[in-house]
């Protein structure tokens, strides 16, 4: 295996052309494919690296390809900038039954004619190769496998693909590491590596510190392709945990309060280690303009939103009004896409925050911009609301209790209760609920009543997400320790 990760070979000419008809069918079916609902009109190759040469039982190719799609699913529609996807393609004469779910198809022509190609992340040997490359710090073509020299990577760990639905792909190695491979990639500094590295330097124990990572250097630009982090053994993600407690009729307020404290610890650590900025009238007006624009676009896309548009707009106008009167807010780096599914709780009850990529649909520069921390808080409050609506029968007051407990826990560490700034919190929760309406209308119409119920509340005059309360005396955060697997 060591020989494989140190060789650099050129893939055969015509490789992408031979895969093209298969990828057009397979790629849109993947959970992480961003262009659903629009046909793929073609592919262009960004980079191809041969990881295992042809001629053996298994060949392996690492591909970065752009999928070209029209702006609208109608003939003759203009194309939008093509998304770039990371693919690990295995090639065999035939697939063993255990790899049947990984099938991409049988190649009819070109250099791979007569062979079977598949998603190699389902196959232990290719994923073992990736870990070995990270362990040895290999360089293969334009691929760079890099690691934190202070952290040891043991060889021989058994890999298994995480098969639950994700916007990327993850492989767990034993019970020691988890490798997250980004599927849709963009050039530049990716916050999914940048922020955990910064938090590790700060000693924040709420985020697993990156052990190693994969980059590509192409045409003078750097791409982050994957991050290896400690695996929190036996942990449950917050969404599944909340649903289990709901099903048993159990109270989740204590867990929500602890999660609020964990969130505040991450926010305060990010504020210590990365620059913060002050948002005045001009900056806040720009934020409000973006919120109003998203509302207008959403109301056109989802007619059910239109009756509430004036009330929703008032939430944004109230924030602009405070800024015009001289109000200012601090902005900093934040998680950017915080919800219960982005949190893990260990068997000992400790919360961890994961997946700092931000909203993948947003441009990278926007995801890296400082934001008011309340944006993360609003995302979590909306997540409690979603969980509550999943209960059958509903438990009255469950979401409200969780939201209040979460804000109280946050205040215990930060010294600032998000509910003491109801105008800012209402604006960000409104913006998030509008996003949810559009998403559900497009992808999960059965879930549309969940954000619409929040829309009705937020559109009401003076409607605020939670009652205003006085800020408590800040508590001293615990001594930072590095996370352990």
Coordinates of C-alpha atoms in Angstrom, one line a residue:
X1 CA 0.0 0.0 0.0
X2 CA 2.9 2.4 0.7
X3 CA 4.0 2.0 -2.9
X4 CA 0.5 2.9 -4.1
X5 CA 0.4 6.2 -2.2
X6 CA 3.8 7.3 -3.4
X7 CA 3.3 6.7 -7.1
X8 CA 2.1 9.4 -9.5
X9 CA 0.7 8.1 -12.8
X10 CA -1.3 9.8 -15.5
X11 CA -4.8 8.5 -16.0
X12 CA -5.6 7.1 -19.4
X13 CA -6.7 9.6 -22.1
X14 CA -10.5 9.6 -22.6
X15 CA -11.2 8.5 -19.0
X16 CA -13.9 11.1 -18.3
X17 CA -15.5 10.6 -21.7
X18 CA -15.9 6.9 -21.0
X19 CA -17.5 7.7 -17.6
X20 CA -19.7 10.5 -18.8
X21 CA -22.9 8.6 -19.6
X22 CA -22.8 6.7 -16.4
X23 CA -22.1 9.8 -14.3
X24 CA -25.0 11.6 -15.8
X25 CA -27.3 9.0 -14.4
X26 CA -25.5 8.2 -11.1
X27 CA -24.5 11.7 -9.9
X28 CA -27.9 13.3 -9.6
X29 CA -29.1 10.4 -7.4
X30 CA -26.5 11.2 -4.7
X31 CA -27.6 12.9 -1.6
X32 CA -24.7 15.4 -1.8
X33 CA -25.4 16.4 -5.4
X34 CA -26.4 20.1 -5.3
X35 CA -28.1 20.5 -8.7
X36 CA -31.1 18.3 -8.3
X37 CA -34.0 19.0 -10.6
X38 CA -31.8 20.1 -13.5
X39 CA -30.3 17.8 -16.1
X40 CA -26.5 17.4 -16.4
X41 CA -25.5 18.4 -19.9
X42 CA -21.8 17.4 -19.6
X43 CA -18.7 17.3 -17.6
X44 CA -15.3 18.9 -17.7
X45 CA -12.2 17.5 -15.9
X46 CA -10.5 19.7 -13.3
X47 CA -8.0 17.1 -12.2
X48 CA -7.5 13.3 -12.4
X49 CA -5.0 11.3 -10.3
X50 CA -4.4 7.6 -10.6
X51 CA -4.1 6.1 -7.1
X52 CA -3.9 2.5 -8.1
X53 CA -2.7 1.7 -11.7
X54 CA -4.7 -0.4 -14.2
X55 CA -3.9 -4.0 -14.9
X56 CA -4.6 -5.3 -11.4
X57 CA -7.7 -6.6 -9.7
X58 CA -8.6 -3.0 -8.7
X59 CA -7.8 0.4 -10.3
X60 CA -8.5 3.6 -8.5
X61 CA -8.9 7.2 -9.7
X62 CA -9.3 10.4 -7.8
X63 CA -11.3 12.9 -10.0
X64 CA -12.4 16.5 -9.6
X65 CA -15.1 17.1 -12.2
X66 CA -17.4 20.0 -13.0
X67 CA -21.0 19.1 -13.7
X68 CA -22.5 21.5 -16.3
X69 CA -26.3 22.2 -15.8
X70 CA -28.8 24.8 -17.2
X71 CA -30.2 27.4 -14.8
X72 CA -33.7 25.9 -15.3
X73 CA -34.8 22.4 -16.3
X74 CA -36.0 23.5 -19.7
X75 CA -34.4 23.1 -23.1
X76 CA -32.2 26.1 -24.1
X77 CA -32.0 27.6 -20.6
X78 CA -28.6 29.3 -19.9
X79 CA -26.1 27.4 -17.8
X80 CA -24.9 28.5 -14.4
X81 CA -21.3 28.2 -13.2
X82 CA -20.6 24.5 -12.9
X83 CA -20.2 22.9 -9.5
X84 CA -17.0 20.9 -8.9
X85 CA -17.3 17.5 -7.3
X86 CA -14.8 15.1 -5.7
X87 CA -15.1 11.5 -6.8
X88 CA -13.2 8.4 -5.9
X89 CA -13.8 6.0 -8.7
X90 CA -12.9 2.3 -8.4
X91 CA -12.7 0.0 -11.4
X92 CA -13.0 -3.8 -11.4
X93 CA -13.9 -6.5 -13.8
X94 CA -17.0 -7.3 -11.7
X95 CA -18.2 -6.2 -8.3
X96 CA -18.5 -8.6 -5.4
X97 CA -22.0 -8.7 -3.8
X98 CA -20.8 -6.6 -0.8
X99 CA -20.1 -3.7 -3.1
X100 CA -23.5 -3.8 -5.0
X101 CA -24.7 -0.5 -3.4
X102 CA -21.6 1.3 -4.7
X103 CA -22.3 0.5 -8.4
X104 CA -22.0 3.4 -10.8
X105 CA -22.3 1.2 -14.0
X106 CA -20.6 -0.9 -16.6
X107 CA -18.5 1.0 -19.1
X108 CA -19.4 0.5 -22.7
X109 CA -16.5 2.3 -24.5
X110 CA -13.3 4.1 -24.0
X111 CA -10.2 3.0 -22.0
X112 CA -12.4 1.3 -19.3
X113 CA -14.6 -0.5 -21.8
X114 CA -15.9 -3.8 -20.4
X115 CA -15.1 -2.9 -16.8
X116 CA -17.3 -2.0 -13.9
X117 CA -16.9 1.3 -12.0
X118 CA -18.2 2.1 -8.6
X119 CA -18.0 4.6 -5.7
X120 CA -14.7 3.4 -4.0
X121 CA -15.6 4.8 -0.6
X122 CA -17.7 1.7 -0.1
X123 CA -14.5 -0.5 -0.5
X124 CA -12.1 -1.0 2.4
X125 CA -9.0 -1.1 0.3
X126 CA -9.3 2.4 -1.2
X127 CA -10.2 3.9 2.1
X128 CA -7.3 2.2 3.8
X129 CA -5.1 3.7 1.1
X130 CA -6.4 7.2 2.0
X131 CA -5.6 6.7 5.7
X132 CA -2.1 5.4 4.8
X133 CA -1.5 8.5 2.6
X134 CA -2.5 10.7 5.5
X135 CA -0.3 8.8 7.9
X136 CA 2.8 9.1 5.7
X137 CA 2.1 12.6 4.5
X138 CA 2.1 11.5 0.8
X139 CA 2.0 13.7 -2.2
X140 CA 0.3 12.2 -5.3
X141 CA 0.1 14.4 -8.3
X142 CA -1.7 17.5 -7.2
X143 CA -3.0 15.9 -4.0
X144 CA -1.4 16.8 -0.7
X145 CA -1.9 14.6 2.4
X146 CA -1.0 16.6 5.4
X147 CA -1.1 16.1 9.2
X148 CA -0.6 17.6 12.6
X149 CA 2.8 16.2 13.5
X150 CA 1.9 16.0 17.2
X151 CA -0.9 13.5 16.5
X152 CA -0.1 9.9 15.8
X153 CA -2.1 8.0 13.1
X154 CA -2.0 4.2 13.6
X155 CA -2.1 2.0 10.6
X156 CA -4.4 -1.0 10.2
X157 CA -7.5 0.7 11.5
X158 CA -10.6 -1.0 9.9
X159 CA -12.6 1.5 7.8
X160 CA -16.4 1.7 7.4
X161 CA -18.4 4.1 5.4
X162 CA -21.1 6.1 7.1
X163 CA -24.2 5.4 5.1
X164 CA -26.6 7.8 6.7
X165 CA -27.7 10.8 4.5
X166 CA -25.1 13.5 4.5
X167 CA -24.1 16.5 2.3
X168 CA -20.6 15.0 2.2
X169 CA -19.2 11.5 2.8
X170 CA -17.6 10.2 5.9
X171 CA -15.4 7.1 6.7
X172 CA -14.8 5.9 10.3
X173 CA -11.5 4.1 11.0
X174 CA -11.9 1.7 13.9
X175 CA -13.3 3.8 16.8
X176 CA -10.4 6.3 16.5
X177 CA -10.8 8.6 13.5
X178 CA -13.5 9.9 11.1
X179 CA -12.5 11.2 7.7
X180 CA -15.0 13.7 6.2
X181 CA -14.5 14.0 2.4
X182 CA -16.1 17.1 0.9
X183 CA -18.1 16.3 -2.2
X184 CA -18.7 19.8 -3.7
X185 CA -15.5 21.7 -3.5
X186 CA -14.4 25.3 -4.1
X187 CA -11.0 26.9 -4.0
X188 CA -9.8 28.8 -1.0
X189 CA -9.6 28.5 2.8
X190 CA -12.4 26.1 3.9
X191 CA -13.9 26.9 7.3
X192 CA -14.4 23.2 8.0
X193 CA -10.6 23.0 8.4
X194 CA -9.8 26.6 9.3
X195 CA -12.1 26.9 12.3
X196 CA -11.3 23.6 14.1
X197 CA -7.6 24.3 13.6
X198 CA -8.1 27.7 15.2
X199 CA -10.1 26.3 18.1
X200 CA -7.5 23.6 18.7
X201 CA -4.8 26.3 19.0
X202 CA -7.0 28.1 21.5
X203 CA -7.5 24.9 23.5
X204 CA -11.2 24.7 23.0
X205 CA -12.4 21.2 24.0
X206 CA -15.8 21.4 22.3
X207 CA -14.6 20.6 18.7
X208 CA -12.5 17.6 17.7
X209 CA -9.1 18.9 16.6
X210 CA -8.1 18.0 13.1
X211 CA -5.5 15.3 12.9
X212 CA -4.8 15.4 9.2
X213 CA -6.3 16.8 6.0
X214 CA -6.3 16.5 2.2
X215 CA -5.7 19.4 -0.1
X216 CA -5.3 19.8 -3.9
X217 CA -2.9 22.3 -5.4
X218 CA -4.2 23.1 -8.9
X219 CA -3.3 26.0 -11.2
X220 CA -2.1 28.1 -8.3
X221 CA -5.3 27.5 -6.2
X222 CA -5.7 25.4 -3.1
X223 CA -8.7 23.2 -2.4
X224 CA -9.6 21.5 0.9
X225 CA -10.8 18.0 0.0
X226 CA -11.1 16.2 3.4
X227 CA -10.5 16.4 7.1
X228 CA -9.5 13.6 9.5
X229 CA -10.6 14.2 13.1
X230 CA -10.9 12.1 16.3
X231 CA -14.0 9.9 16.4
X232 CA -16.2 10.5 19.5
X233 CA -16.9 6.9 20.4
X234 CA -20.5 6.1 21.3
X235 CA -21.7 9.6 20.7
X236 CA -25.3 10.4 19.5
X237 CA -26.1 13.3 17.3
X238 CA -28.3 15.9 18.9
X239 CA -31.2 15.4 16.4
X240 CA -31.5 11.6 17.0
X241 CA -31.1 12.2 20.7
X242 CA -33.8 14.8 20.9
X243 CA -36.2 12.5 18.9
X244 CA -35.5 9.6 21.3
X245 CA -36.3 11.8 24.3
X246 CA -39.4 13.1 22.6
X247 CA -40.6 9.5 21.9
X248 CA -40.2 8.6 25.5
X249 CA -41.9 11.8 26.6
X250 CA -38.7 12.9 28.4
X251 CA -37.7 16.5 29.1
X252 CA -34.7 17.7 27.1
X253 CA -34.2 21.0 28.8
X254 CA -31.1 20.0 30.8
X255 CA -29.4 18.7 27.6
X256 CA -30.4 21.9 25.8
X257 CA -28.9 24.0 28.6
X258 CA -25.6 22.1 28.4
X259 CA -25.7 22.6 24.6
X260 CA -26.1 26.3 25.1
X261 CA -23.1 26.4 27.3
X262 CA -21.1 24.4 24.7
X263 CA -22.1 26.8 22.0
X264 CA -21.0 29.8 24.0
X265 CA -17.7 28.2 24.7
X266 CA -17.0 27.8 21.0
X267 CA -18.2 31.3 20.3
X268 CA -16.0 32.9 23.0
X269 CA -13.0 30.8 21.8
X270 CA -13.5 31.9 18.2
X271 CA -13.7 35.5 19.4
X272 CA -10.4 35.2 21.3
X273 CA -8.5 33.6 18.4
X274 CA -9.9 35.3 15.3
X275 CA -10.7 38.9 14.5
X276 CA -14.0 40.5 15.5
X277 CA -15.7 43.5 13.9
X278 CA -18.3 46.1 14.9
X279 CA -21.4 46.4 12.8
X280 CA -22.7 49.9 12.5
X281 CA -25.5 51.4 10.5
X282 CA -24.0 50.8 7.1
X283 CA -23.1 47.2 7.8
X284 CA -26.4 46.3 9.4
X285 CA -28.3 47.9 6.6
X286 CA -26.4 45.7 4.2
X287 CA -27.4 42.6 6.3
X288 CA -31.0 43.8 6.3
X289 CA -31.0 44.4 2.6
X290 CA -29.9 40.8 2.0
X291 CA -32.6 39.5 4.3
X292 CA -35.3 41.5 2.5
X293 CA -34.1 40.3 -0.8
X294 CA -34.2 36.7 0.3
X295 CA -37.7 37.3 1.5
X296 CA -38.8 38.7 -1.8
X297 CA -37.3 35.8 -3.8
X298 CA -38.9 33.3 -1.4
X299 CA -42.3 34.8 -1.6
X300 CA -42.2 34.5 -5.4
X301 CA -41.1 30.9 -5.2
X302 CA -43.5 29.8 -2.4
X303 CA -46.9 31.6 -2.7
X304 CA -47.9 30.4 0.8
X305 CA -45.4 32.9 2.1
X306 CA -46.9 35.9 0.5
X307 CA -49.6 36.7 3.1
X308 CA -47.0 37.0 5.8
X309 CA -44.4 39.0 3.8
X310 CA -45.3 42.4 5.3
X311 CA -45.1 41.1 8.9
X312 CA -41.8 39.3 8.1
X313 CA -40.4 42.4 6.5
X314 CA -41.2 44.3 9.7
X315 CA -38.7 42.1 11.6
X316 CA -35.9 43.2 9.3
X317 CA -37.0 46.9 9.3
X318 CA -37.0 46.9 13.1
X319 CA -33.4 45.9 13.1
X320 CA -32.5 48.5 10.5
X321 CA -34.3 51.1 12.6
X322 CA -32.2 50.3 15.7
X323 CA -29.0 50.6 13.6
X324 CA -30.2 54.0 12.3
X325 CA -30.6 55.1 15.9
X326 CA -27.0 54.3 16.6
X327 CA -27.2 50.6 17.6
X328 CA -24.1 48.5 17.0
X329 CA -23.4 44.8 17.3
X330 CA -20.2 42.7 17.4
X331 CA -19.6 40.2 14.6
X332 CA -17.2 37.3 14.6
X333 CA -16.5 33.9 13.0
X334 CA -19.3 31.5 13.9
X335 CA -20.4 27.9 13.1
X336 CA -22.6 29.2 10.3
X337 CA -25.0 26.2 10.0
X338 CA -25.8 25.2 13.6
X339 CA -28.6 22.8 14.4
X340 CA -29.1 19.6 16.4
X341 CA -27.6 17.4 13.7
X342 CA -24.3 19.3 13.9
X343 CA -23.8 18.4 17.5
X344 CA -22.7 15.2 19.2
X345 CA -23.2 14.2 22.8
X346 CA -20.8 11.6 24.3
X347 CA -22.1 8.8 26.6
X348 CA -20.8 10.9 29.5
X349 CA -23.2 13.8 28.5
X350 CA -20.6 16.1 27.0
X351 CA -21.5 18.1 23.9
X352 CA -19.3 18.5 20.8
X353 CA -19.9 20.8 17.8
X354 CA -18.9 19.4 14.3
X355 CA -19.2 20.3 10.6
X356 CA -18.0 23.9 10.4
X357 CA -18.4 24.1 6.6
X358 CA -21.3 26.5 6.9
X359 CA -24.2 26.4 4.4
X360 CA -22.6 24.7 1.3
X361 CA -25.0 26.7 -1.0
X362 CA -23.4 30.0 0.1
X363 CA -20.2 31.3 -1.6
X364 CA -17.0 30.5 0.4
X365 CA -16.2 34.2 1.0
X366 CA -19.7 34.7 2.5
X367 CA -19.3 31.7 4.8
X368 CA -16.1 33.1 6.1
X369 CA -17.5 36.6 6.9
X370 CA -17.9 37.6 10.6
X371 CA -21.5 37.3 11.7
X372 CA -23.4 38.1 14.9
X373 CA -23.2 35.0 17.1
X374 CA -27.0 35.1 17.4
X375 CA -27.2 33.7 13.9
X376 CA -26.0 30.3 15.3
X377 CA -28.4 30.7 18.2
X378 CA -31.3 31.3 15.8
X379 CA -30.4 28.1 13.9
X380 CA -30.5 26.0 17.0
X381 CA -33.8 27.5 18.2
X382 CA -35.3 26.6 14.8
X383 CA -33.9 23.1 15.2
X384 CA -35.7 22.6 18.5
X385 CA -38.9 23.6 16.8
X386 CA -38.3 21.0 14.0
X387 CA -37.7 18.3 16.6
X388 CA -40.9 19.2 18.5
X389 CA -43.0 18.9 15.3
X390 CA -41.6 15.4 14.8
X391 CA -43.3 14.1 18.0
X392 CA -46.5 12.1 17.7
X393 CA -48.4 13.1 19.7
X394 CA -46.9 16.5 20.2
X395 CA -45.7 17.4 23.7
X396 CA -47.0 20.9 24.6
X397 CA -44.2 23.4 25.6
X398 CA -41.3 21.0 24.7
X399 CA -39.7 23.4 22.1
X400 CA -40.3 26.5 24.3
X401 CA -38.6 24.8 27.3
X402 CA -35.7 23.8 25.2
X403 CA -35.3 27.2 23.6
X404 CA -35.4 28.9 27.0
X405 CA -32.9 26.4 28.5
X406 CA -30.5 26.7 25.6
X407 CA -30.5 30.5 25.9
X408 CA -30.0 30.3 29.6
X409 CA -27.1 28.0 29.2
X410 CA -25.5 30.2 26.6
X411 CA -25.8 33.2 29.0
X412 CA -24.1 31.3 31.8
X413 CA -20.9 31.2 29.8
X414 CA -21.0 34.3 27.6
X415 CA -22.7 36.6 30.0
X416 CA -25.1 37.7 27.3
X417 CA -28.5 36.1 27.0
X418 CA -29.6 36.2 23.3
X419 CA -33.2 37.0 24.5
X420 CA -32.1 40.4 25.8
X421 CA -31.7 41.5 22.1
X422 CA -35.1 40.4 20.8
X423 CA -35.0 42.5 17.6
X424 CA -31.8 41.0 16.5
X425 CA -32.9 37.5 17.4
X426 CA -36.2 37.8 15.7
X427 CA -34.6 39.1 12.5
X428 CA -32.2 36.1 12.3
X429 CA -34.8 33.5 13.2
X430 CA -37.1 35.0 10.6
X431 CA -34.4 34.8 8.0
X432 CA -33.7 31.2 8.9
X433 CA -37.4 30.3 8.8
X434 CA -37.8 31.8 5.3
X435 CA -34.8 29.7 4.1
X436 CA -36.6 26.6 5.6
X437 CA -39.8 27.4 3.7
X438 CA -38.1 27.5 0.4
X439 CA -36.1 24.3 1.1
X440 CA -39.1 22.3 2.3
X441 CA -41.2 23.5 -0.7
X442 CA -38.6 22.3 -3.1
X443 CA -37.4 19.1 -1.4
X444 CA -39.9 17.9 1.4
X445 CA -43.3 19.4 0.9
X446 CA -44.7 17.3 3.7
X447 CA -42.5 19.3 6.1
X448 CA -43.6 22.7 4.9
X449 CA -46.1 23.2 7.8
X450 CA -43.2 23.2 10.3
X451 CA -41.5 26.5 9.1
X452 CA -44.8 28.0 8.2
X453 CA -46.0 27.7 11.8
X454 CA -42.9 29.7 12.8
X455 CA -43.6 32.2 10.0
X456 CA -47.0 32.9 11.3
X457 CA -45.6 33.6 14.8
X458 CA -42.7 35.7 13.5
X459 CA -44.8 37.7 11.2
X460 CA -47.0 38.9 14.0
X461 CA -46.5 42.5 15.1
X462 CA -43.9 42.5 17.9
X463 CA -43.6 38.8 17.7
X464 CA -40.3 37.7 19.2
X465 CA -38.8 34.2 19.4
X466 CA -38.6 34.1 23.1
X467 CA -39.5 36.5 26.0
X468 CA -36.9 39.1 26.9
X469 CA -35.1 38.4 30.2
X470 CA -32.3 40.1 32.1
X471 CA -28.8 38.8 31.5
X472 CA -27.4 36.8 34.3
X473 CA -24.0 37.2 35.9
X474 CA -21.4 35.4 33.7
X475 CA -20.0 32.2 35.0
X476 CA -16.4 31.3 34.6
X477 CA -15.9 28.8 31.7
X478 CA -14.2 25.5 32.5
X479 CA -10.5 25.1 32.0
X480 CA -9.9 24.2 28.3
X481 CA -8.6 20.8 27.5
X482 CA -7.9 19.2 24.2
X483 CA -10.6 16.8 22.9
X484 CA -10.0 13.1 23.1
X485 CA -11.5 10.4 20.9

